[in-house]
Amino acid sequence: MIVLRDEARIARLRRVSQLLSLVGFLALVVGLIMAFLDPARYFIYQLVALLAGWVMSQIGVSLGHRYVRRPRPDEVLDKEVKPAAKDGRMYHYLLPAPHVLLTPHGVILFVAKFQSGVISVDNDKWRQRGIGLRRFFGGESLGNPTREAQMLVGALANYIRKHAPEVEEVPIAPVIVFTSLGTQELEIGETSVPVVHFKKLKGFLRQQRGKGRQPELSAADYAALKRAFDEKASHLLEQRTDELDEAMGA
């Protein structure tokens, strides 16, 4: 499997996460110190410091789950997907959807979720339990991954229509993947988008292919999709070519 990853974006957002977490922590400390000085005089400033500190720290934590904590969601996906899609091309943080796999059978869009606790879904309604106060201090909330997947499918489909108009119909298969060991349990009821824990992703992909649910793309459609997706990764492909040339010349 070929993996194309925007390392520059990851490094940039890693630094943003670390900076926001630090500044947010300092703002919270300043807000707490103000409480011991003159509460009446500094009340507004204290409130602003605490609110700004909390917001910045939450954004920092949310970005940290994606770009700082190892293994990152993209790394988890690579490890689990590779054995089941050796003929695939994985694109991370390059397309309108963060994690996209192109294979001769179609396009798979992964919605990676890092949330922990007991996660349940039924009729596309989601709940998260068993996290206590972490609900308020754990960064991004669970939200509705089904709706998120549908929005990402729409965004990717629009990109394909614009950059590969010759492809009349593209099977885009969204999959919601929980990438954290902290996800204690998944209770999956009726859902319009498949939901799996990363430990079961490899088997899920093999099962889907084995059941013939992913018909082969035509050679022309695959080439058009590859060209459209690689367009966003042209700088990475050029870098790989240069590195290969250097290795052959050494």
XYZ file of C-alpha atoms in Angstrom:
250
model
C 0.000 0.000 0.000
C 1.263 3.432 -0.934
C 0.796 6.059 1.780
C 0.791 9.764 0.950
C 0.698 11.986 4.013
C 0.901 15.763 4.467
C 3.694 15.720 7.035
C 4.057 19.513 6.888
C 0.441 19.990 7.963
C 0.830 17.451 10.755
C 3.962 19.194 12.055
C 2.300 22.604 11.836
C -0.827 21.552 13.720
C 1.292 19.673 16.258
C 3.022 22.953 17.091
C -0.332 24.767 17.219
C -1.662 22.130 19.618
C 1.325 22.428 21.926
C 1.214 26.237 21.855
C -2.522 26.424 22.556
C -2.232 23.915 25.388
C 0.601 25.911 26.985
C -1.039 29.330 26.565
C -4.379 27.944 27.729
C -2.784 26.472 30.846
C -1.038 29.763 31.634
C -4.302 31.677 31.166
C -6.048 29.335 33.607
C -3.251 29.858 36.144
C -3.527 33.642 35.775
C -7.288 33.424 36.238
C -6.874 31.408 39.428
C -4.242 33.809 40.791
C -6.623 36.733 40.260
C -9.112 35.043 42.571
C -6.670 35.536 45.462
C -5.816 39.166 44.707
C -8.921 41.340 44.535
C -11.915 39.317 43.290
C -14.199 42.345 42.984
C -11.659 44.390 41.036
C -10.391 41.653 38.753
C -13.604 39.664 38.308
C -14.095 40.479 34.612
C -10.416 39.869 33.827
C -10.521 36.623 35.784
C -13.596 35.468 33.883
C -12.002 36.304 30.535
C -8.745 34.552 31.481
C -10.518 31.403 32.667
C -12.825 31.239 29.650
C -10.028 31.897 27.151
C -7.768 29.415 28.919
C -10.415 26.702 28.877
C -11.248 27.244 25.189
C -7.594 27.256 24.117
C -6.750 24.206 26.192
C -9.712 22.270 24.751
C -8.715 23.117 21.198
C -5.139 22.135 22.047
C -6.267 18.799 23.489
C -8.471 18.092 20.470
C -5.621 18.807 18.046
C -3.282 16.815 20.278
C -5.403 13.694 19.878
C -5.004 13.971 16.101
C -1.485 15.277 15.636
C 0.543 14.774 18.840
C -0.453 11.586 20.640
C 1.178 8.460 19.219
C 0.143 6.450 17.462
C -1.843 9.102 15.600
C -5.165 8.125 13.955
C -3.524 8.099 10.508
C -0.818 5.743 11.785
C -3.409 3.409 13.307
C -5.300 3.311 10.013
C -2.135 2.587 8.027
C -1.230 -0.372 10.216
C -4.686 -1.949 10.090
C -5.556 -1.188 6.465
C -2.289 -2.186 4.790
C -2.694 -6.000 5.089
C -6.198 -5.805 3.604
C -5.467 -3.275 0.846
C -1.992 -3.950 -0.480
C -3.096 -2.566 -3.856
C -4.392 0.657 -2.319
C -3.254 4.255 -2.130
C -3.902 6.003 1.192
C -4.183 9.793 1.299
C -3.915 11.521 4.679
C -4.790 15.205 5.149
C -4.555 15.932 1.423
C -8.143 15.689 0.174
C -11.462 17.190 1.381
C -11.737 14.150 3.673
C -8.782 13.554 6.044
C -8.337 9.818 5.383
C -9.119 8.385 1.942
C -8.184 5.003 0.474
C -8.260 4.465 -3.287
C -8.301 0.870 -4.514
C -9.198 -0.784 -7.822
C -12.557 -1.510 -6.173
C -13.455 2.073 -5.307
C -12.931 4.744 -2.681
C -13.115 4.164 1.075
C -13.407 7.188 3.335
C -12.391 6.688 6.960
C -13.824 8.876 9.711
C -11.342 8.436 12.565
C -12.689 9.078 16.082
C -10.466 9.130 19.157
C -13.194 9.373 21.813
C -13.115 6.917 24.719
C -15.688 5.375 27.048
C -18.765 3.401 26.051
C -19.956 4.507 22.610
C -23.388 3.559 21.330
C -25.300 4.271 18.140
C -28.812 3.356 17.092
C -30.770 4.852 14.210
C -27.786 7.141 13.641
C -28.168 8.670 17.120
C -24.956 8.623 19.140
C -24.207 8.520 22.859
C -20.997 8.511 24.885
C -20.971 7.223 28.458
C -18.467 6.282 31.139
C -16.161 9.292 30.875
C -17.265 11.384 33.873
C -15.671 14.837 34.068
C -13.547 14.083 31.016
C -16.622 15.131 29.044
C -15.730 18.735 29.901
C -11.933 18.483 29.765
C -11.231 15.849 27.118
C -11.271 18.041 24.031
C -13.665 17.548 21.137
C -17.014 15.916 21.913
C -18.226 12.868 20.011
C -20.852 14.764 18.033
C -22.594 12.770 15.317
C -20.027 10.726 13.349
C -22.725 9.581 10.907
C -23.522 13.137 9.895
C -19.801 13.899 9.738
C -19.255 10.938 7.400
C -22.098 12.032 5.134
C -20.702 15.570 4.919
C -17.222 14.268 4.068
C -18.635 11.963 1.388
C -20.405 14.949 -0.158
C -17.239 17.056 -0.068
C -15.147 14.290 -1.655
C -17.805 13.630 -4.308
C -17.790 17.327 -5.228
C -14.008 17.221 -5.517
C -14.202 14.208 -7.832
C -16.869 15.854 -10.002
C -14.623 18.888 -10.382
C -11.255 17.177 -10.875
C -12.346 13.928 -12.570
C -15.561 14.819 -14.440
C -15.153 11.848 -16.772
C -15.942 9.512 -13.860
C -19.724 9.224 -13.941
C -20.279 7.241 -10.764
C -17.842 6.598 -7.939
C -18.625 4.182 -5.103
C -17.506 6.093 -1.992
C -17.810 3.842 1.054
C -17.572 5.660 4.411
C -16.433 3.781 7.513
C -16.369 5.197 11.047
C -13.317 3.886 12.911
C -12.582 4.336 16.614
C -8.810 4.492 16.878
C -8.313 4.617 20.662
C -7.719 1.787 23.114
C -9.731 3.933 25.529
C -12.901 3.059 23.651
C -14.146 0.490 26.154
C -17.151 -0.763 24.230
C -19.016 -0.149 20.990
C -22.755 -0.781 21.079
C -23.820 -0.753 17.446
C -27.481 -0.781 16.525
C -29.049 0.438 13.291
C -26.642 2.717 11.458
C -26.437 3.921 7.875
C -22.614 4.025 8.027
C -20.515 1.028 9.166
C -18.846 1.464 12.577
C -15.823 -0.563 13.718
C -13.073 -0.489 16.315
C -9.633 -0.307 14.741
C -8.794 -3.821 15.961
C -11.557 -5.202 13.734
C -10.942 -2.957 10.726
C -8.663 -5.381 8.892
C -11.229 -8.174 9.098
C -14.048 -5.821 8.123
C -12.278 -4.718 4.941
C -11.457 -8.288 3.939
C -15.045 -9.311 4.591
C -16.414 -6.491 2.434
C -14.149 -7.430 -0.444
C -14.867 -11.131 -0.010
C -18.606 -10.534 -0.259
C -18.149 -8.696 -3.524
C -19.609 -5.483 -2.176
C -16.877 -3.516 -3.899
C -17.034 -4.151 -7.665
C -13.969 -3.408 -9.742
C -13.580 0.091 -11.145
C -12.877 0.359 -14.841
C -9.238 1.014 -15.677
C -10.173 4.454 -17.034
C -12.091 5.453 -13.897
C -9.317 4.255 -11.608
C -6.711 6.171 -13.598
C -8.842 9.328 -13.497
C -9.344 9.074 -9.735
C -5.664 8.375 -9.149
C -4.742 11.406 -11.239
C -7.239 13.639 -9.401
C -6.100 12.487 -5.959
C -2.397 12.592 -6.819
C -2.859 16.195 -7.930
C -3.164 17.153 -4.263
C -0.071 15.118 -3.434
C 2.102 16.270 -6.334
C 4.710 17.820 -4.018
C 5.037 14.532 -2.129
C 5.334 12.489 -5.311
C 8.005 14.837 -6.677
C 9.924 14.505 -3.427
C 9.755 10.710 -3.647
C 11.000 10.818 -7.228
C 13.940 13.011 -6.224
C 14.802 10.700 -3.329
C 14.644 7.669 -5.639
C 16.903 9.375 -8.180
C 19.404 10.222 -5.441
C 19.362 6.645 -4.161
C 19.957 5.237 -7.642
C 22.779 7.693 -8.247
C 24.508 6.972 -4.944
